[in-house]
XYZ file of N, CA and C in Angstrom:
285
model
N -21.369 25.151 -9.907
C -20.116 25.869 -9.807
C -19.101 25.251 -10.771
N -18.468 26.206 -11.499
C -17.417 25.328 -12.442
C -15.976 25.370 -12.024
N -15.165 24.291 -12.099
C -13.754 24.676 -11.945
C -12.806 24.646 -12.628
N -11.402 25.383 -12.218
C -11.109 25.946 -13.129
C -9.754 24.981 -12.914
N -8.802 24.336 -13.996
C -7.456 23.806 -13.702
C -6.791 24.349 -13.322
N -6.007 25.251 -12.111
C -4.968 26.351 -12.088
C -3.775 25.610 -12.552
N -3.161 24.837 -12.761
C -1.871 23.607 -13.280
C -1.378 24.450 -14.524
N -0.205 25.551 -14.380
C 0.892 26.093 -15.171
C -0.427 26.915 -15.957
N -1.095 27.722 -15.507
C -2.040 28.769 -16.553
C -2.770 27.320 -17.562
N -3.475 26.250 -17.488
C -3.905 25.409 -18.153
C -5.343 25.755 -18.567
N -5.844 26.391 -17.593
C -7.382 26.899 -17.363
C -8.801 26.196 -18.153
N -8.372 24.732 -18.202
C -9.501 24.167 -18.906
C -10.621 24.058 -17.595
N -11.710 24.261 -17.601
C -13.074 24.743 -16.997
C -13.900 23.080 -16.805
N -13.947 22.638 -15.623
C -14.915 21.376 -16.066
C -16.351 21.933 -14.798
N -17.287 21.138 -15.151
C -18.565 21.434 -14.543
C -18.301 20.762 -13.376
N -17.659 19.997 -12.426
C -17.981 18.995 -11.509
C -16.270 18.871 -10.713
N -15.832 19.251 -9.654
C -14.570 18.933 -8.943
C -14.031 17.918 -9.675
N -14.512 16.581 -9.475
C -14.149 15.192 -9.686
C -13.774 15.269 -10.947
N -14.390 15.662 -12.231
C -13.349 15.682 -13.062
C -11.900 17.082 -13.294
N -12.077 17.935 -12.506
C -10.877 18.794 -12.600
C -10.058 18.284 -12.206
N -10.250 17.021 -11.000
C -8.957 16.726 -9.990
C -8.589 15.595 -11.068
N -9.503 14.643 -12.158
C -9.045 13.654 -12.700
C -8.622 14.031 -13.389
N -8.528 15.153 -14.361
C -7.499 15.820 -15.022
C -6.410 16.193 -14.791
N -6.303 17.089 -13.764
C -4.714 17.225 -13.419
C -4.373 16.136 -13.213
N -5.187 15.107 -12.431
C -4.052 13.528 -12.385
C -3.917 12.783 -13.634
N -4.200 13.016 -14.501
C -4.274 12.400 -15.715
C -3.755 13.176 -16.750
N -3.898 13.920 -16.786
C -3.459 15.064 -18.446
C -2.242 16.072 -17.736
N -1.968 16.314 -16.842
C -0.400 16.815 -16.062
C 0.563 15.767 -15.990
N 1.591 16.307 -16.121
C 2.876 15.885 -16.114
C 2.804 15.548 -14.119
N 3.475 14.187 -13.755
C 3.236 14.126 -12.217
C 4.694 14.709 -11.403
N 4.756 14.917 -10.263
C 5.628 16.292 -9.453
C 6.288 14.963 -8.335
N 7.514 15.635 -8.325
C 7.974 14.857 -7.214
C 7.621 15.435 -5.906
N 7.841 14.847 -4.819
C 7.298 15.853 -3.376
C 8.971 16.299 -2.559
N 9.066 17.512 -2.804
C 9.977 17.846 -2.218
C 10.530 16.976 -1.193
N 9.462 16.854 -0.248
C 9.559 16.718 1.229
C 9.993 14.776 0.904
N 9.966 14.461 0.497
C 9.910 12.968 0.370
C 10.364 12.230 -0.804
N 10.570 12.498 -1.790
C 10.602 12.168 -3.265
C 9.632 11.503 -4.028
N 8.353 11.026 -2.806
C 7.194 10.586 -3.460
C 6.787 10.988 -4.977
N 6.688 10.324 -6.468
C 6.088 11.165 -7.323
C 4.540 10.854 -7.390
N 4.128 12.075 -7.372
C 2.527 12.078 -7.401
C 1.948 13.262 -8.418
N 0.595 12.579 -8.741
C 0.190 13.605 -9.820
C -0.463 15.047 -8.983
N 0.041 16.021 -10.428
C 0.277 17.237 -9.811
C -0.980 18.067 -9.841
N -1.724 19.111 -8.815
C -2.732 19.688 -8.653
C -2.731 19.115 -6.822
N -4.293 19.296 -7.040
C -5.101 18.613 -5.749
C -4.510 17.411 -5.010
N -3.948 16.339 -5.954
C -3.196 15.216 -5.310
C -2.245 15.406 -4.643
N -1.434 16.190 -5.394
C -0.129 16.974 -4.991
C -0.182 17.710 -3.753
N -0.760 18.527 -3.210
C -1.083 19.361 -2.660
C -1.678 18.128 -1.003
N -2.575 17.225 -1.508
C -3.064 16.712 -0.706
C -2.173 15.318 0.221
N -1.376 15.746 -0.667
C -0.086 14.707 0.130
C 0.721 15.277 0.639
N 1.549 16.589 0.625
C 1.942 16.919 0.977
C 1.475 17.150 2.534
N 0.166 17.639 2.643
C -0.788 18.117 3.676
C -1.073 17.250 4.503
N -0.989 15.727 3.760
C -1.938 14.574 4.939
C -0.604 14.371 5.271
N 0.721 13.965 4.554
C 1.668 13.308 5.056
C 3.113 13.904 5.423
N 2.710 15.037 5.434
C 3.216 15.710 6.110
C 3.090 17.419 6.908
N 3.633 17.840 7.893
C 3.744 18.617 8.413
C 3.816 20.308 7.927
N 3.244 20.571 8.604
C 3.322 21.971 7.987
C 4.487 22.769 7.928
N 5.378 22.382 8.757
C 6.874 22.826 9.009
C 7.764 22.429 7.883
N 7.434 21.236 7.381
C 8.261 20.049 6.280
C 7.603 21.025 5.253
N 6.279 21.389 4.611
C 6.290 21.947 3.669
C 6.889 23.417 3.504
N 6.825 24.337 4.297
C 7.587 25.452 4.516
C 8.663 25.119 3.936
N 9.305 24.417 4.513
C 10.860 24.412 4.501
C 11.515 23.593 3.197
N 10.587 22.620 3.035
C 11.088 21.905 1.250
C 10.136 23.136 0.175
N 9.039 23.893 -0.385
C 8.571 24.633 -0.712
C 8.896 26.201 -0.627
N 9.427 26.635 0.516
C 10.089 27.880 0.743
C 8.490 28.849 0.805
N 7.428 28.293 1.060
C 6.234 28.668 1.358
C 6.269 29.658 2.574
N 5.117 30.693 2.307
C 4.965 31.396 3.426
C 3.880 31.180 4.139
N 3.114 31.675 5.318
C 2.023 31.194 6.189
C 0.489 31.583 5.194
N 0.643 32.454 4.290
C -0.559 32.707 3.570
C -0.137 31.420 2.315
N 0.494 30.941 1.619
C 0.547 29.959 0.767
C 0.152 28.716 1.325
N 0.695 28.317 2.671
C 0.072 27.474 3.435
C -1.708 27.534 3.848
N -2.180 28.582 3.770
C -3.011 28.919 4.780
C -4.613 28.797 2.616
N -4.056 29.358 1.832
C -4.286 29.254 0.399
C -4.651 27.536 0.026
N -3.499 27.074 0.340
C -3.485 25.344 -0.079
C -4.603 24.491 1.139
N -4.448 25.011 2.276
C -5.197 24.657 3.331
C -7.312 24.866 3.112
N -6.851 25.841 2.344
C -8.996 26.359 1.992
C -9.038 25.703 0.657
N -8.292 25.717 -0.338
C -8.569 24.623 -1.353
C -8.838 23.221 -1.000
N -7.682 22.918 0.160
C -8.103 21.304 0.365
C -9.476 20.898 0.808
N -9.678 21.701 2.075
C -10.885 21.990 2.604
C -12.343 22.521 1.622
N -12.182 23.199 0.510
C -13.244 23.258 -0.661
C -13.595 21.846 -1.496
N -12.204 21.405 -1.534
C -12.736 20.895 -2.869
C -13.007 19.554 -2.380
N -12.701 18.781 -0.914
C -12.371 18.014 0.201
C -14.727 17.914 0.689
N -15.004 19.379 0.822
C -16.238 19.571 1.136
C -17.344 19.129 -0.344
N -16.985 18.974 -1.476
C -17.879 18.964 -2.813
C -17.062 17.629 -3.479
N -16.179 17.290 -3.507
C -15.905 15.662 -4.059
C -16.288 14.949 -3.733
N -16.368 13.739 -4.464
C -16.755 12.467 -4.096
C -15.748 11.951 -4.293
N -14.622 11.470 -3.171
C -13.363 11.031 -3.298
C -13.591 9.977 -3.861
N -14.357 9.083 -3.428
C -14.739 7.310 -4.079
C -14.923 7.520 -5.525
N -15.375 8.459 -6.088
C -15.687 8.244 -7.962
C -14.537 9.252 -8.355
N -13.419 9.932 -7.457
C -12.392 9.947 -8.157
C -11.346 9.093 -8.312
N -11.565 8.195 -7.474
C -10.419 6.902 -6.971
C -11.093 6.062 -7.742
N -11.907 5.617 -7.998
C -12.100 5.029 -8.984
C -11.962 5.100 -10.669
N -11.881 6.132 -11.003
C -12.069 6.957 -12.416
C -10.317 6.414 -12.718
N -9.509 6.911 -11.566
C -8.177 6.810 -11.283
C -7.710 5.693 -11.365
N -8.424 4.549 -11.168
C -8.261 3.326 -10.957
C -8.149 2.702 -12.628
N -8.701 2.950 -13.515
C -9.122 3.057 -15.114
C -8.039 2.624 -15.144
C-alpha cells in the first residue's frame, strides 16, 4: 500500500507509513498545538498529540472542528497506528 503526504497538497507518495510520517516530521515546517502551545511536527505527530493529550472537547474548541473531522483524524490515527512500527520511526527521528 503506498502513502500519500496530505501536508498543504505536498503529495509525495512513499512505499511504507514509517517513512511518510518521517517526512512530514522532517521535511514540514513544525505546528504549534492550539490547545497547548506545544510545537510539534506537523502531519501524523501533530494530529497524534493532540488526540493522546488531549480531549476531544479541547480539540473542537481550539480547531473549530466538527464531529466528522474528529471522527476523519480518529481512523487515520487508528490506520496508520495499525501498520507502523512506532520504534523505527522514533528512532529514524532520533538521527
Amino acid at each position: 500500500m503506498a502513502w500519500e503526504c496530505g501536508i498543504d497538497g505536498c503529495g509525495s507518495v512513499f512505499e511504507d507509513v514509517e517513512s511518510a510520517v518521517v517526512h512530514q516530521a522532517t521535511e514540514h515546517q513544525r505546528r504549534e498545538c492550539a490547545v497547548c502551545g506545544t510545537v510539534v511536527p506537523d502531519g501524523y505527530l501533530a494530529i497524534r498529540h493532540a488526540f493522546t493529550e488531549h480531549s476531544r472537547a479541547e480539540y473542537v474548541r481550539a480547531y473549530g472542528a466538527s464531529s466528522e473531522d474528529v471522527r476523519e483524524r480518529e481512523e487515520l490515527l487508528e490506520e496508520i497506528e495499525s501498520e507502523a512500527d512506532m520504534q523505527a520511526i522514533a528512532t529514524e527521528l532520533k538521527r
